[in-house]
PDB file of C-alpha atoms in Angstrom:
ATOM      1  CA  UNK E   1       8.201 -32.982 -30.301  1.00 81.00           C
ATOM      2  CA  UNK E   2       5.584 -35.134 -31.372  1.00 88.00           C
ATOM      3  CA  UNK E   3       4.430 -38.331 -33.670  1.00 89.00           C
ATOM      4  CA  UNK E   4       3.881 -38.647 -37.369  1.00 90.00           C
ATOM      5  CA  UNK E   5       0.482 -40.074 -36.537  1.00 94.00           C
ATOM      6  CA  UNK E   6      -0.602 -37.000 -34.647  1.00 95.00           C
ATOM      7  CA  UNK E   7       0.551 -34.970 -37.072  1.00 94.00           C
ATOM      8  CA  UNK E   8      -1.377 -36.720 -39.730  1.00 95.00           C
ATOM      9  CA  UNK E   9      -4.843 -37.218 -37.665  1.00 97.00           C
ATOM     10  CA  UNK E  10      -4.310 -34.278 -36.576  1.00 97.00           C
ATOM     11  CA  UNK E  11      -2.218 -31.237 -38.744  1.00 96.00           C
ATOM     12  CA  UNK E  12      -3.989 -27.787 -38.356  1.00 97.00           C
ATOM     13  CA  UNK E  13      -2.945 -28.245 -34.284  1.00 97.00           C
ATOM     14  CA  UNK E  14       0.285 -29.667 -34.763  1.00 97.00           C
ATOM     15  CA  UNK E  15       0.961 -26.225 -37.748  1.00 97.00           C
ATOM     16  CA  UNK E  16      -0.704 -23.872 -34.823  1.00 98.00           C
ATOM     17  CA  UNK E  17       1.689 -25.367 -32.853  1.00 97.00           C
ATOM     18  CA  UNK E  18       4.601 -24.804 -33.778  1.00 97.00           C
ATOM     19  CA  UNK E  19       3.393 -21.468 -35.115  1.00 98.00           C
ATOM     20  CA  UNK E  20       2.812 -20.605 -31.110  1.00 98.00           C
ATOM     21  CA  UNK E  21       6.647 -21.863 -30.866  1.00 97.00           C
ATOM     22  CA  UNK E  22       8.173 -19.939 -33.246  1.00 98.00           C
ATOM     23  CA  UNK E  23       6.352 -16.572 -31.702  1.00 98.00           C
ATOM     24  CA  UNK E  24       6.873 -17.572 -28.145  1.00 97.00           C
ATOM     25  CA  UNK E  25      10.782 -17.307 -29.644  1.00 98.00           C
ATOM     26  CA  UNK E  26      10.044 -14.416 -31.615  1.00 98.00           C
ATOM     27  CA  UNK E  27       9.180 -13.011 -28.452  1.00 97.00           C
ATOM     28  CA  UNK E  28      11.725 -14.137 -26.344  1.00 97.00           C
ATOM     29  CA  UNK E  29      14.522 -12.646 -28.583  1.00 97.00           C
ATOM     30  CA  UNK E  30      12.511  -9.710 -29.453  1.00 97.00           C
ATOM     31  CA  UNK E  31      11.429  -8.594 -25.937  1.00 97.00           C
ATOM     32  CA  UNK E  32      14.539  -9.245 -23.675  1.00 97.00           C
ATOM     33  CA  UNK E  33      13.426  -7.348 -20.999  1.00 96.00           C
ATOM     34  CA  UNK E  34      10.316  -9.624 -20.476  1.00 97.00           C
ATOM     35  CA  UNK E  35      12.059 -12.709 -21.292  1.00 97.00           C
ATOM     36  CA  UNK E  36      14.780 -11.577 -18.679  1.00 96.00           C
ATOM     37  CA  UNK E  37      11.352 -10.768 -16.365  1.00 96.00           C
ATOM     38  CA  UNK E  38      10.597 -14.789 -16.857  1.00 95.00           C
ATOM     39  CA  UNK E  39      12.967 -16.403 -16.147  1.00 95.00           C
ATOM     40  CA  UNK E  40      13.944 -14.229 -13.221  1.00 97.00           C
ATOM     41  CA  UNK E  41      10.134 -15.454 -11.731  1.00 97.00           C
ATOM     42  CA  UNK E  42      10.832 -18.824 -12.961  1.00 95.00           C
ATOM     43  CA  UNK E  43      14.103 -19.248 -10.875  1.00 95.00           C
ATOM     44  CA  UNK E  44      13.759 -16.939  -8.066  1.00 97.00           C
ATOM     45  CA  UNK E  45      16.843 -14.765  -8.815  1.00 96.00           C
ATOM     46  CA  UNK E  46      17.422 -10.839  -9.168  1.00 95.00           C
ATOM     47  CA  UNK E  47      21.294 -10.842 -10.023  1.00 96.00           C
ATOM     48  CA  UNK E  48      21.272  -9.004 -13.163  1.00 95.00           C
ATOM     49  CA  UNK E  49      24.544 -10.914 -14.314  1.00 96.00           C
ATOM     50  CA  UNK E  50      22.701 -14.280 -13.564  1.00 96.00           C
ATOM     51  CA  UNK E  51      19.994 -13.587 -15.923  1.00 96.00           C
ATOM     52  CA  UNK E  52      21.733 -12.340 -18.780  1.00 96.00           C
ATOM     53  CA  UNK E  53      23.503 -14.683 -18.645  1.00 97.00           C
ATOM     54  CA  UNK E  54      20.329 -17.206 -18.575  1.00 96.00           C
ATOM     55  CA  UNK E  55      19.157 -15.484 -21.719  1.00 97.00           C
ATOM     56  CA  UNK E  56      21.648 -15.585 -23.517  1.00 97.00           C
ATOM     57  CA  UNK E  57      21.805 -19.584 -22.408  1.00 95.00           C
ATOM     58  CA  UNK E  58      18.622 -20.654 -22.109  1.00 92.00           C
ATOM     59  CA  UNK E  59      17.469 -18.046 -24.565  1.00 96.00           C
ATOM     60  CA  UNK E  60      19.787 -16.749 -27.476  1.00 96.00           C
ATOM     61  CA  UNK E  61      21.764 -19.620 -27.796  1.00 95.00           C
ATOM     62  CA  UNK E  62      19.375 -22.483 -27.617  1.00 92.00           C
ATOM     63  CA  UNK E  63      16.293 -21.049 -29.369  1.00 94.00           C
ATOM     64  CA  UNK E  64      17.226 -19.356 -33.417  1.00 95.00           C
ATOM     65  CA  UNK E  65      15.024 -17.671 -35.153  1.00 96.00           C
ATOM     66  CA  UNK E  66      13.541 -20.610 -37.385  1.00 97.00           C
ATOM     67  CA  UNK E  67      14.154 -24.034 -35.030  1.00 95.00           C
ATOM     68  CA  UNK E  68      14.570 -26.465 -37.537  1.00 95.00           C
ATOM     69  CA  UNK E  69      15.428 -30.151 -36.016  1.00 91.00           C
ATOM     70  CA  UNK E  70      19.327 -30.510 -36.083  1.00 90.00           C
ATOM     71  CA  UNK E  71      20.781 -34.295 -36.412  1.00 92.00           C
ATOM     72  CA  UNK E  72      23.593 -33.468 -33.609  1.00 93.00           C
ATOM     73  CA  UNK E  73      20.588 -32.995 -30.476  1.00 90.00           C
ATOM     74  CA  UNK E  74      18.581 -36.061 -31.697  1.00 92.00           C
ATOM     75  CA  UNK E  75      22.050 -37.937 -31.522  1.00 95.00           C
ATOM     76  CA  UNK E  76      23.054 -36.346 -28.036  1.00 94.00           C
ATOM     77  CA  UNK E  77      19.368 -36.845 -27.290  1.00 93.00           C
ATOM     78  CA  UNK E  78      19.301 -40.513 -28.220  1.00 95.00           C
ATOM     79  CA  UNK E  79      21.912 -41.264 -26.934  1.00 96.00           C
ATOM     80  CA  UNK E  80      20.776 -39.647 -23.541  1.00 95.00           C
ATOM     81  CA  UNK E  81      17.919 -42.543 -24.066  1.00 95.00           C
ATOM     82  CA  UNK E  82      20.168 -45.359 -24.839  1.00 95.00           C
ATOM     83  CA  UNK E  83      20.684 -45.509 -20.417  1.00 95.00           C
ATOM     84  CA  UNK E  84      17.380 -46.194 -19.931  1.00 96.00           C
ATOM     85  CA  UNK E  85      16.969 -47.807 -23.394  1.00 96.00           C
ATOM     86  CA  UNK E  86      19.496 -49.797 -24.381  1.00 96.00           C
ATOM     87  CA  UNK E  87      19.724 -49.708 -28.639  1.00 96.00           C
ATOM     88  CA  UNK E  88      18.457 -45.878 -29.012  1.00 95.00           C
ATOM     89  CA  UNK E  89      21.939 -44.488 -29.490  1.00 95.00           C
ATOM     90  CA  UNK E  90      22.257 -46.684 -32.710  1.00 96.00           C
ATOM     91  CA  UNK E  91      18.846 -45.386 -34.413  1.00 95.00           C
ATOM     92  CA  UNK E  92      18.956 -43.452 -37.320  1.00 94.00           C
ATOM     93  CA  UNK E  93      18.694 -39.576 -36.757  1.00 93.00           C
ATOM     94  CA  UNK E  94      16.614 -39.452 -39.668  1.00 91.00           C
ATOM     95  CA  UNK E  95      13.870 -41.358 -39.310  1.00 91.00           C
ATOM     96  CA  UNK E  96      13.357 -38.602 -35.908  1.00 90.00           C
ATOM     97  CA  UNK E  97      13.395 -35.660 -37.517  1.00 93.00           C
ATOM     98  CA  UNK E  98      10.667 -34.367 -39.876  1.00 93.00           C
ATOM     99  CA  UNK E  99      10.769 -30.204 -40.710  1.00 95.00           C
ATOM    100  CA  UNK E 100       7.842 -30.591 -42.701  1.00 95.00           C
ATOM    101  CA  UNK E 101       5.175 -28.284 -40.713  1.00 96.00           C
ATOM    102  CA  UNK E 102       8.487 -25.754 -40.352  1.00 97.00           C
ATOM    103  CA  UNK E 103       9.654 -25.616 -43.553  1.00 97.00           C
ATOM    104  CA  UNK E 104       5.456 -24.447 -44.761  1.00 97.00           C
ATOM    105  CA  UNK E 105       5.524 -22.419 -42.236  1.00 98.00           C
ATOM    106  CA  UNK E 106       8.825 -20.675 -42.764  1.00 98.00           C
ATOM    107  CA  UNK E 107       8.307 -20.901 -46.726  1.00 98.00           C
ATOM    108  CA  UNK E 108       4.450 -18.773 -45.954  1.00 98.00           C
ATOM    109  CA  UNK E 109       7.166 -16.301 -44.518  1.00 98.00           C
ATOM    110  CA  UNK E 110       5.499 -15.887 -41.405  1.00 98.00           C
ATOM    111  CA  UNK E 111       8.958 -15.993 -39.653  1.00 98.00           C
ATOM    112  CA  UNK E 112      10.243 -13.161 -41.734  1.00 98.00           C
ATOM    113  CA  UNK E 113       7.171 -11.193 -41.704  1.00 98.00           C
ATOM    114  CA  UNK E 114       7.783 -11.430 -36.917  1.00 97.00           C
ATOM    115  CA  UNK E 115      11.440 -10.441 -37.364  1.00 96.00           C
ATOM    116  CA  UNK E 116      10.405  -7.013 -39.409  1.00 93.00           C
TER     117      UNK E 116
END
């Protein structure tokens, strides 16, 4: 998540950051043992059943290979923000979504190449 101003002023930084996010998702989804070691370290947990459940929840269920923004998630975030910022839930979800950078990365074939 970032501002439109940042993307406009520093498009290369925004693009490289998004590419790094995509690469991180790829690593977590394709190098399960490594990802589970990282989860174990962060959670200070060694039970394989718990780690497997956390991996499934935090990697597989949370991060799709192509992490396009999702209106349902943005709507949920706005509803949560409404507690501190009344009126947030009434905002138009589409004003908070711009998948332009990810779309360009996707169309370049970058993501598909990672999974080949």
